[in-house]
Short mmCIF file of C-alpha atoms in Angstrom, two decimals:
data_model
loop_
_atom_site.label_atom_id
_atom_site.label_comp_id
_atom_site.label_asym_id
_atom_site.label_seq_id
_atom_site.Cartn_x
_atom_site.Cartn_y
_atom_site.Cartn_z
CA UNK A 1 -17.19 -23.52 12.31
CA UNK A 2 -20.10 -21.12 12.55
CA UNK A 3 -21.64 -19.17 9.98
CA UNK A 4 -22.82 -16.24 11.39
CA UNK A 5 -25.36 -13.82 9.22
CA UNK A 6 -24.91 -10.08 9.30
CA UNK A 7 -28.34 -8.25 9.20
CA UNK A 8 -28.13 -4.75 7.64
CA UNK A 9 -31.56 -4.24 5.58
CA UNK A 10 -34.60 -3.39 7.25
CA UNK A 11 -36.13 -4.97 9.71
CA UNK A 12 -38.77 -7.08 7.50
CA UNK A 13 -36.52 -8.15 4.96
CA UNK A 14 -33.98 -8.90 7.51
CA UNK A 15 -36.69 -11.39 9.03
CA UNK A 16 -37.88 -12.80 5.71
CA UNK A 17 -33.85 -13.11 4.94
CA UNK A 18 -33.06 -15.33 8.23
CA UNK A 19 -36.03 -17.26 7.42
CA UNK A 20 -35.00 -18.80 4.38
CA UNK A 21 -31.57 -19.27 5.73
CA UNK A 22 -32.14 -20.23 9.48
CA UNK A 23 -31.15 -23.61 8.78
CA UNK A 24 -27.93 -22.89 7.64
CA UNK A 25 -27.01 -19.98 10.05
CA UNK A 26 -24.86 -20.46 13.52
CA UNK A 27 -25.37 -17.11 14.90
CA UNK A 28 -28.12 -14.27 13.62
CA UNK A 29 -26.51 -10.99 13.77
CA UNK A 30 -28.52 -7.50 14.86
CA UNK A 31 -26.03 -4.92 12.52
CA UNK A 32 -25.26 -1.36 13.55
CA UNK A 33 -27.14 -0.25 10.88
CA UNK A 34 -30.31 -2.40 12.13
CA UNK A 35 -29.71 -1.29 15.53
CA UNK A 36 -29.53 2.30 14.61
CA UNK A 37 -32.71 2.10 12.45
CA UNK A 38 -34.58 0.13 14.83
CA UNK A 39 -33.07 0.03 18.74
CA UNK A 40 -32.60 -3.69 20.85
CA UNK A 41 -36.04 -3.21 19.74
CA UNK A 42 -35.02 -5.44 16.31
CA UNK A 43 -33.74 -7.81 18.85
CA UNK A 44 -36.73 -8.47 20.92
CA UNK A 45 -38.67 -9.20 17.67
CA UNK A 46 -35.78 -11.68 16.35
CA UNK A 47 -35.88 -13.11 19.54
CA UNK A 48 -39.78 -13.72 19.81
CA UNK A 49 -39.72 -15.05 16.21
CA UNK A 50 -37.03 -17.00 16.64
CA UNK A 51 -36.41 -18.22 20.21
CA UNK A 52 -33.73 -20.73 19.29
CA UNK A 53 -31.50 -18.71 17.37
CA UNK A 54 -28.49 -17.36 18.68
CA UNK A 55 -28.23 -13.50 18.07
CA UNK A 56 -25.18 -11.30 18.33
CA UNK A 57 -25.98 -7.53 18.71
CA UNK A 58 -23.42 -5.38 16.77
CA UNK A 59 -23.09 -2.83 19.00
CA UNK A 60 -19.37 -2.03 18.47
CA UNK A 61 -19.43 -0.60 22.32
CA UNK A 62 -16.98 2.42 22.54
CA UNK A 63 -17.74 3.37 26.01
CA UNK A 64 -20.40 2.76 28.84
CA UNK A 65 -19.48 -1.27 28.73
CA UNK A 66 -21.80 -2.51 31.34
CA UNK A 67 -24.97 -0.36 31.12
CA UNK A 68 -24.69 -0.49 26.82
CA UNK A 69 -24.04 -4.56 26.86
CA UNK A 70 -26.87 -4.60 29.53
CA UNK A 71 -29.17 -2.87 26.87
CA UNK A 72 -28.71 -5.48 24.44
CA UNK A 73 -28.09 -8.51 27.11
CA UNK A 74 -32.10 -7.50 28.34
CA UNK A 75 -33.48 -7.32 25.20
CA UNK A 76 -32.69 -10.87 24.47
CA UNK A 77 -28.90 -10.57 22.75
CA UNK A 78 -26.52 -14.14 23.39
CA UNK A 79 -23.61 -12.00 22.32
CA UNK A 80 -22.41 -8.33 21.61
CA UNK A 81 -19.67 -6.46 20.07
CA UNK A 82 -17.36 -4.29 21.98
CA UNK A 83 -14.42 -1.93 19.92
CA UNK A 84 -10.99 -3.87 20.05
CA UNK A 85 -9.72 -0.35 20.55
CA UNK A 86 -11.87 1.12 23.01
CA UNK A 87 -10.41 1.50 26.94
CA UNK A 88 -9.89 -1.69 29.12
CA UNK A 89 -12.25 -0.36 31.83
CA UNK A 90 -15.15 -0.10 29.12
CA UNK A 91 -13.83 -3.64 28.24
CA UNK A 92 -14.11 -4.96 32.12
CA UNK A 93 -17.99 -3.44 32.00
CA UNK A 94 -18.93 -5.36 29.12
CA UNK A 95 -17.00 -8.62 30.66
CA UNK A 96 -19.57 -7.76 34.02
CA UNK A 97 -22.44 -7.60 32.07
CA UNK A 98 -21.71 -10.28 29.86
CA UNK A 99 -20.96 -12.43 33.16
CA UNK A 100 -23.95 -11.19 35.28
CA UNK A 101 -26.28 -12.58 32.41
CA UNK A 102 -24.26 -15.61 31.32
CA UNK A 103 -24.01 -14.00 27.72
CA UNK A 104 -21.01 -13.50 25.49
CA UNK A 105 -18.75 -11.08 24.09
CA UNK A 106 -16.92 -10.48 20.75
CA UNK A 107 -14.24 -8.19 19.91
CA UNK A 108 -14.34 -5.87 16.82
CA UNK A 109 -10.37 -5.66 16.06
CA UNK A 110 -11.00 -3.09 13.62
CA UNK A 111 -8.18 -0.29 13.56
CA UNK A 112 -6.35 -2.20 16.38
CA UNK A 113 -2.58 -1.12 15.92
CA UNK A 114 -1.00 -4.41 17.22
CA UNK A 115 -3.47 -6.85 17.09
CA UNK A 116 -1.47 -10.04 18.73
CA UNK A 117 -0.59 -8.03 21.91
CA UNK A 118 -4.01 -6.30 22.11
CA UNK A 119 -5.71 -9.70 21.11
CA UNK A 120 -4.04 -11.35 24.53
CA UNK A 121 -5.40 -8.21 26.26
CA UNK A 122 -8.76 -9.11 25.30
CA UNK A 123 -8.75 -12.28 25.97
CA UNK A 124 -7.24 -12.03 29.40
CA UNK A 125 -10.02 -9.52 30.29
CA UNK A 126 -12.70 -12.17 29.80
CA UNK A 127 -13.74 -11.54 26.33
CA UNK A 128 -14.61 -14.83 24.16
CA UNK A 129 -13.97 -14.12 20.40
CA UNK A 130 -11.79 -12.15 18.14
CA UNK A 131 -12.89 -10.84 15.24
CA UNK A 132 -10.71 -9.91 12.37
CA UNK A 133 -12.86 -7.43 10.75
CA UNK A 134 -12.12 -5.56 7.31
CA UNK A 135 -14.36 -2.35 7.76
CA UNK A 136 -17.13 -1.99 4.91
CA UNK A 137 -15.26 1.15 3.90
CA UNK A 138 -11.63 -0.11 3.09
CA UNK A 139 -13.10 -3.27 1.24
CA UNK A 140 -13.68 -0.91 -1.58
CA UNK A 141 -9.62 0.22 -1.48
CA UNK A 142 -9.36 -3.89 -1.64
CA UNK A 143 -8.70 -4.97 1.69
CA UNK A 144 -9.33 -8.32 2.57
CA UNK A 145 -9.12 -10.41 6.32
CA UNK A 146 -6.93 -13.20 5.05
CA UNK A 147 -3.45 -11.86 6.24
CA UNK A 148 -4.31 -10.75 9.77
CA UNK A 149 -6.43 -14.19 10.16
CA UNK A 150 -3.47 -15.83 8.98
CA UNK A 151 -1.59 -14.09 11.35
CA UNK A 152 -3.54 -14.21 14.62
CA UNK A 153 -4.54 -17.92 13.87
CA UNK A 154 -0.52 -18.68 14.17
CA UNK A 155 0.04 -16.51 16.72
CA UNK A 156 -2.75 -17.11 18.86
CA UNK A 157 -3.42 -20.62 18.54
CA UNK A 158 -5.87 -21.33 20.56
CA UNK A 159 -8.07 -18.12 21.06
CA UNK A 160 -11.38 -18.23 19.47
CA UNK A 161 -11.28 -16.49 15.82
CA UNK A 162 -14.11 -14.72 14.00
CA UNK A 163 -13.33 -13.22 10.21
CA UNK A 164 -15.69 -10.38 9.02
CA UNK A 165 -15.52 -8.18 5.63
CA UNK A 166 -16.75 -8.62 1.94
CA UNK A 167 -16.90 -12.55 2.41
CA UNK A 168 -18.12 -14.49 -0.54
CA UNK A 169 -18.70 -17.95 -1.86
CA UNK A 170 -15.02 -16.57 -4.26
CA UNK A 171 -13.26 -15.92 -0.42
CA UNK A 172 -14.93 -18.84 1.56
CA UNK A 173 -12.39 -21.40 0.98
CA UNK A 174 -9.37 -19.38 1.86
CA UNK A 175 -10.67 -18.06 4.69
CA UNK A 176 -12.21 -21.49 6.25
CA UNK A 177 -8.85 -23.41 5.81
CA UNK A 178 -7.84 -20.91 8.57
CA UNK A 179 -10.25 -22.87 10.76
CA UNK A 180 -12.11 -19.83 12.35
CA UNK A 181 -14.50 -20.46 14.78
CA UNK A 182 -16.99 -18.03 13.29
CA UNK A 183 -17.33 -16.30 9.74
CA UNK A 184 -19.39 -13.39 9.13
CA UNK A 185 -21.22 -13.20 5.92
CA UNK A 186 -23.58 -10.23 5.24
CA UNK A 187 -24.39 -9.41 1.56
CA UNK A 188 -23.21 -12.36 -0.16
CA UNK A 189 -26.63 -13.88 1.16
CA UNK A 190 -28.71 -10.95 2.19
CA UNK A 191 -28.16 -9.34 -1.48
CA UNK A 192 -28.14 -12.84 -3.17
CA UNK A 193 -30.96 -13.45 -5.99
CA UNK A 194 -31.14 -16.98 -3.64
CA UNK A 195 -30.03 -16.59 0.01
CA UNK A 196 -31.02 -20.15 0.60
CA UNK A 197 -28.62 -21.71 -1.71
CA UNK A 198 -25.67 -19.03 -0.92
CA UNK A 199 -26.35 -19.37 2.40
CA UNK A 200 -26.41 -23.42 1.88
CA UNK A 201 -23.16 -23.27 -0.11
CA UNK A 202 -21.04 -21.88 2.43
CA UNK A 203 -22.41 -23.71 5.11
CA UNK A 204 -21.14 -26.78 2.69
CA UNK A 205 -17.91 -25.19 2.19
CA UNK A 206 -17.26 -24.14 5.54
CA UNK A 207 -17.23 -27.69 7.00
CA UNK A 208 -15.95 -30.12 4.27
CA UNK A 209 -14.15 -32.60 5.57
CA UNK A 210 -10.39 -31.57 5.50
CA UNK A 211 -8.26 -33.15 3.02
CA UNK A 212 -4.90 -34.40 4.38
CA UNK B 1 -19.83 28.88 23.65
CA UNK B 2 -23.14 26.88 23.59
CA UNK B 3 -24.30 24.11 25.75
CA UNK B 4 -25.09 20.40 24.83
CA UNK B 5 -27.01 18.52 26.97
CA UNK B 6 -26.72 14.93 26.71
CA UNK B 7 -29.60 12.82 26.90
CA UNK B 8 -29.23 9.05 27.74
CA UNK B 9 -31.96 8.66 30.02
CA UNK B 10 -35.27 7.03 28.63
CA UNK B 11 -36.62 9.35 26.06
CA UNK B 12 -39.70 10.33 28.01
CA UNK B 13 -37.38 11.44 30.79
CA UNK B 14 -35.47 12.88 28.73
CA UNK B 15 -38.04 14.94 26.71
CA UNK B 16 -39.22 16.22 30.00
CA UNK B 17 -35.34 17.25 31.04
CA UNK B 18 -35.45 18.85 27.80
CA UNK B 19 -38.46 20.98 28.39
CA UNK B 20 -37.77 22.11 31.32
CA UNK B 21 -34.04 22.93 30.19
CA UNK B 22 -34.23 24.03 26.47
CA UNK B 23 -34.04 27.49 26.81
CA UNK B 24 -30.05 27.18 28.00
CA UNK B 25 -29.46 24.41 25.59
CA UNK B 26 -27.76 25.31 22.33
CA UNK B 27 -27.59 21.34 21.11
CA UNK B 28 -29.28 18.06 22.19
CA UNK B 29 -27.92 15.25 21.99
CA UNK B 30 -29.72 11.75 21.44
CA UNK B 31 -27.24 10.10 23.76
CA UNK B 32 -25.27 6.52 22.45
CA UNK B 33 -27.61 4.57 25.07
CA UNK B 34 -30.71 6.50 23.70
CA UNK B 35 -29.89 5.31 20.21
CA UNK B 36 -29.61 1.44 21.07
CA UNK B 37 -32.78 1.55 22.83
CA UNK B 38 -34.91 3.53 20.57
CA UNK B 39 -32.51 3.62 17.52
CA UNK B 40 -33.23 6.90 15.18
CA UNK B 41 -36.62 7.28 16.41
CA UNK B 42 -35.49 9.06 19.17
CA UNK B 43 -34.08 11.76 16.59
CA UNK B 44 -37.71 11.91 15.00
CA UNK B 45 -39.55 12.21 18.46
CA UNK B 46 -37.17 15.11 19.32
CA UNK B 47 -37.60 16.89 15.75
CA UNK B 48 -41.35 16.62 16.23
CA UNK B 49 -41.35 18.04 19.78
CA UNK B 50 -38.30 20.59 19.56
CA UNK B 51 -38.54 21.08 15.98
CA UNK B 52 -35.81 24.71 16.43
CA UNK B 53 -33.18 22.48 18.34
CA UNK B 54 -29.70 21.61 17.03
CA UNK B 55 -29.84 17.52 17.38
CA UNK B 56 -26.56 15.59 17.70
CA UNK B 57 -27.20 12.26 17.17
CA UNK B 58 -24.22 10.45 19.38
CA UNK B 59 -23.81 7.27 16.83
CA UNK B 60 -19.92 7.64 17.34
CA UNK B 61 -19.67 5.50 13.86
CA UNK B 62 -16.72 3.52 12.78
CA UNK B 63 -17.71 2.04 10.00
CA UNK B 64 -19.83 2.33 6.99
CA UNK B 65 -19.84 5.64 7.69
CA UNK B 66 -22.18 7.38 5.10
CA UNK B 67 -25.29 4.65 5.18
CA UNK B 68 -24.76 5.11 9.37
CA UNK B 69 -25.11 9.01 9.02
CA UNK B 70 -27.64 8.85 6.25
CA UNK B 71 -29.89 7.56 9.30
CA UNK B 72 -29.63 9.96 11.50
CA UNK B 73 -29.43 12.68 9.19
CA UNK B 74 -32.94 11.57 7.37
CA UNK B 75 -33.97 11.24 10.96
CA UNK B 76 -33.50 14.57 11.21
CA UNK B 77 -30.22 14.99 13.27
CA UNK B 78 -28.10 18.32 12.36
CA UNK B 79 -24.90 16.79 13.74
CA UNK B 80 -23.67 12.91 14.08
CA UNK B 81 -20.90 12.07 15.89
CA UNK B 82 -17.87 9.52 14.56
CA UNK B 83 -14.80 8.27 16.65
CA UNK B 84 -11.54 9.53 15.71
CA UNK B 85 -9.79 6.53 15.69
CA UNK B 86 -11.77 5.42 12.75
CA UNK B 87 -9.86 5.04 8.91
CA UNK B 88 -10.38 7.77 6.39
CA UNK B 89 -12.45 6.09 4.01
CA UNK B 90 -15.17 5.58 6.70
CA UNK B 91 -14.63 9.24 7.91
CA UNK B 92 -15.10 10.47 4.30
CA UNK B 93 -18.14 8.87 3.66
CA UNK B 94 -19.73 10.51 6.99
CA UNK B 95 -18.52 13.90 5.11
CA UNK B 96 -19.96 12.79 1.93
CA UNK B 97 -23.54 11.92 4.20
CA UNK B 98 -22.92 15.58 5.99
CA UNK B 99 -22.38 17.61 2.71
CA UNK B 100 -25.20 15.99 0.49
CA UNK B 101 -27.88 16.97 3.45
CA UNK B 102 -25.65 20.06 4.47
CA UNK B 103 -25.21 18.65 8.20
CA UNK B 104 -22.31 18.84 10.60
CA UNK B 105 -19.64 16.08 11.56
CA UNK B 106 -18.21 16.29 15.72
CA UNK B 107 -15.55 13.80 16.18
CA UNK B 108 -15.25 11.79 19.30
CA UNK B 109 -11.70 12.13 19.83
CA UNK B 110 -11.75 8.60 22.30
CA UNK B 111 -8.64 6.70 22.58
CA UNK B 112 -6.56 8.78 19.85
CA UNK B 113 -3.18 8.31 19.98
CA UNK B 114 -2.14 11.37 18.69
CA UNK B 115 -4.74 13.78 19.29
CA UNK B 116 -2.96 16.83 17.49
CA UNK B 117 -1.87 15.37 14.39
CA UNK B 118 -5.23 13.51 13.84
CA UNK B 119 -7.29 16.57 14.82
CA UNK B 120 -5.39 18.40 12.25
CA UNK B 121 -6.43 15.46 9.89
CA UNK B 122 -9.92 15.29 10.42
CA UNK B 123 -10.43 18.68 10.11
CA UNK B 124 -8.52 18.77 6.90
CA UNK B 125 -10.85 15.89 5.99
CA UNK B 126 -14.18 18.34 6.12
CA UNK B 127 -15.11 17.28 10.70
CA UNK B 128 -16.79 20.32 11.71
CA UNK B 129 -15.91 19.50 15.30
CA UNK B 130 -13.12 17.73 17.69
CA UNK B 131 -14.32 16.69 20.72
CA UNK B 132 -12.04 16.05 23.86
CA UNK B 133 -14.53 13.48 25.58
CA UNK B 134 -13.43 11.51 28.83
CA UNK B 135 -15.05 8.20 28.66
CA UNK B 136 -17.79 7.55 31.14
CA UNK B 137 -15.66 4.81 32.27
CA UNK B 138 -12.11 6.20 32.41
CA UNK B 139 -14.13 9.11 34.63
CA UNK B 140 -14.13 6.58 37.94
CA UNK B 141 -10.55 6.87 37.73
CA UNK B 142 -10.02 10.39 38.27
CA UNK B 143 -9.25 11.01 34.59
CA UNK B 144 -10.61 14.55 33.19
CA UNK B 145 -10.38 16.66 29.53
CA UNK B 146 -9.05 19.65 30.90
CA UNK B 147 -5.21 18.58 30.01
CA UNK B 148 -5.94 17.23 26.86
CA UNK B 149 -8.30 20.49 25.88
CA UNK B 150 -5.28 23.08 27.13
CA UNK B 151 -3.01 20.73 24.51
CA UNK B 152 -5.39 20.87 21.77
CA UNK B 153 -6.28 24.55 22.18
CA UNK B 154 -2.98 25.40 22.02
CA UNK B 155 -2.04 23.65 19.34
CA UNK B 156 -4.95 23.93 17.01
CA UNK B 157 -5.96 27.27 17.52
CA UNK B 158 -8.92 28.26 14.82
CA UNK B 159 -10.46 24.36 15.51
CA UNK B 160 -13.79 24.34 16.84
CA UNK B 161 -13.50 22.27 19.81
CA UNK B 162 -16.06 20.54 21.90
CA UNK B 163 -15.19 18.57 25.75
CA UNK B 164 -17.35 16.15 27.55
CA UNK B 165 -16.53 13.64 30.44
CA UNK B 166 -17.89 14.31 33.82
CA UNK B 167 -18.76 18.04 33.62
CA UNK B 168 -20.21 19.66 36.40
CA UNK B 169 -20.77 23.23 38.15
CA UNK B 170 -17.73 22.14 40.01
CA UNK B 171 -15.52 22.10 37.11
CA UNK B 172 -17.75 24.74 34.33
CA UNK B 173 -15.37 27.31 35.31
CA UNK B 174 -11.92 25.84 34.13
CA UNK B 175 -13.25 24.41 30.56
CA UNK B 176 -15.11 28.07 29.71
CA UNK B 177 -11.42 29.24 30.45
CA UNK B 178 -10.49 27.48 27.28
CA UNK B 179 -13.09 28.87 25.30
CA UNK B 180 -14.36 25.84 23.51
CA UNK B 181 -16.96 26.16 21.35
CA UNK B 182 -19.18 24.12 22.96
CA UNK B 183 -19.21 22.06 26.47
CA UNK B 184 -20.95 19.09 27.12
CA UNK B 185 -22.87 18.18 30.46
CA UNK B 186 -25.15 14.77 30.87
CA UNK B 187 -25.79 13.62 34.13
CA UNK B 188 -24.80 17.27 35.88
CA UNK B 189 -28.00 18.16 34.27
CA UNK B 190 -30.28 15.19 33.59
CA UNK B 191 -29.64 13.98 37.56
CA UNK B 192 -29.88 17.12 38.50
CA UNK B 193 -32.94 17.44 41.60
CA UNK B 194 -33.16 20.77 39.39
CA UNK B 195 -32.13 20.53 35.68
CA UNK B 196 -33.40 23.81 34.81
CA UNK B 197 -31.81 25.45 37.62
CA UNK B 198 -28.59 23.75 36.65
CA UNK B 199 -28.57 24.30 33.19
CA UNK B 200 -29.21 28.01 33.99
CA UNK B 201 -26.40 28.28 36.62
CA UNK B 202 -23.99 26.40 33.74
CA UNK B 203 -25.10 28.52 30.84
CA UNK B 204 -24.33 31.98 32.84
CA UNK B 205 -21.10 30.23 33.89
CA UNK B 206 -20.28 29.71 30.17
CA UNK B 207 -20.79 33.32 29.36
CA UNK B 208 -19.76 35.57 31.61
CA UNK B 209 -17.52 38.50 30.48
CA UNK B 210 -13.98 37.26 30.10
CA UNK B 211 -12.11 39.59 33.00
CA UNK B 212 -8.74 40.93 31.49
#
């Protein structure tokens, strides 16, 4: 299980941020906020500072698949985001790209209507992960991930999950006996008084050995 | 009827298609590919250089929607774009973003399932426009607005409406039949061996005196 670290502040803090956590962090993500602030041009620098890491760029692609994947892809991006609900010929572009450059894709199920049939879809087309997303904007009506994970993790057993939305060291447990194969954690850290130790402590929750 | 020329080229390209064009453009847009290279500096560059121009920033947000408009707005955009198929709450927060800095909302109406009911919605919701748009990639498959724009017209009289997907001198003629409030041409223009000549030919296109 991978924790992967959603990067939403500027560009600085966002670098100081995956600094103190880089130890604990799977994948380094680029947000849409970041990338409308800054361009794939916040990716090149993560990249040239930190060479190892892998870096998801949250593009949420809507349309143009291959040449908007390519964008990211170039500047240095292991994975991006394409819109669960978006066309399946935008889908095939970003599947191209994605192949052409030996990167990887993952799925923003956001607003998806029926997400086991459209999740099949997906993953028939070529893309790799899934990710169960709770938008920013419903998590203040109190939406939460863990029914839908629950769900898709029973439904499709073996596809490759990733949970997203308002998750905290209070949701981590819940959401990790799921088994995803990626969680998304923005704030928690980013806005913690010490991002080290948050980040730390779910990294320790995430992959506790399973009681049986 | 005014004309938007959509810019997805690089931005020095497409500063110099928008010089040589301006006078027949009534909006330019900072194109979706524009944005992930250059993020919101693009918007600035444009302000600076065309400081008169309507700017529609294409962010076609889905989430977090009034920190993502915030951006462009402070930017300096006078329009953002988000995608129809979006929830409320995130829509409402772009309205929240528009009102505050007394900016303008277009809707990418992409992939809705019900085009007339959720029109009615967003409008209802404070969008300023609905915008039939053909995906670049559903284009190579022969797919065009025109049927979807005849619906919506019909239906939703008073809405301001906007179409983009492929438009060309070839097919100015049936969309200005319509009367939407405002057409959208990229690559017609911007690959044009003459933009300005184009944009010209379009613009008189769009406003010719309706023959009764």
């Amino acid at each position: 299980m991978k924790l992967q670290l959603a990067l939403d502040g500027e560009l600085q803090s966002s670098l100081a941020v995956l600094h103190a956590t880089a130890t604990y962090v799977g994948i380094a993500e680029i947000g849409t906020l970041l990338i409308y602030r800054e361009g794939v041009q916040a990716v090149r620098e993560l990249r040239t500072v930190f060479p190892q890491m892998t870096l998801l760029a949250d593009l949420k692609i809507m349309d143009a698949g291959d040449e908007e994947a390519s964008i990211a892809f170039d500047a240095g991006a292991d994975l991006v985001t394409v819109l669960g609900v978006t066309n399946d010929a935008t889908v095939r572009g970003v599947v191209a790209a994605a192949q052409r450059a030996g990167k990887q894709i993952m799925v923003d199920m956001m607003q998806v209507t029926d997400p086991v049939a459209r999740g099949r879809d997906l993953l028939n087309l070529g893309c790799d992960y899934l990710c169960i997303h709770t938008a920013h904007d419903m998590q203040r009506a109190g939406h939460s991930p863990l029914d839908l994970l629950a769900h898709l993790r029973h439904e499709l057993p073996n596809a490759l999950l990733a949970v997203a939305g308002g998750i905290s060291l209070n949701t981590i447990d819940a959401i990790a006996a799921y088994q995803p194969a990626v969680i998304v954690v923005g704030s928690a850290i980013t806005c913690a008084t010490d991002p080290a130790g948050t980040a730390r402590a779910l990294h320790e929750r995430m992959n506790r050995p399973v009681l049986h």
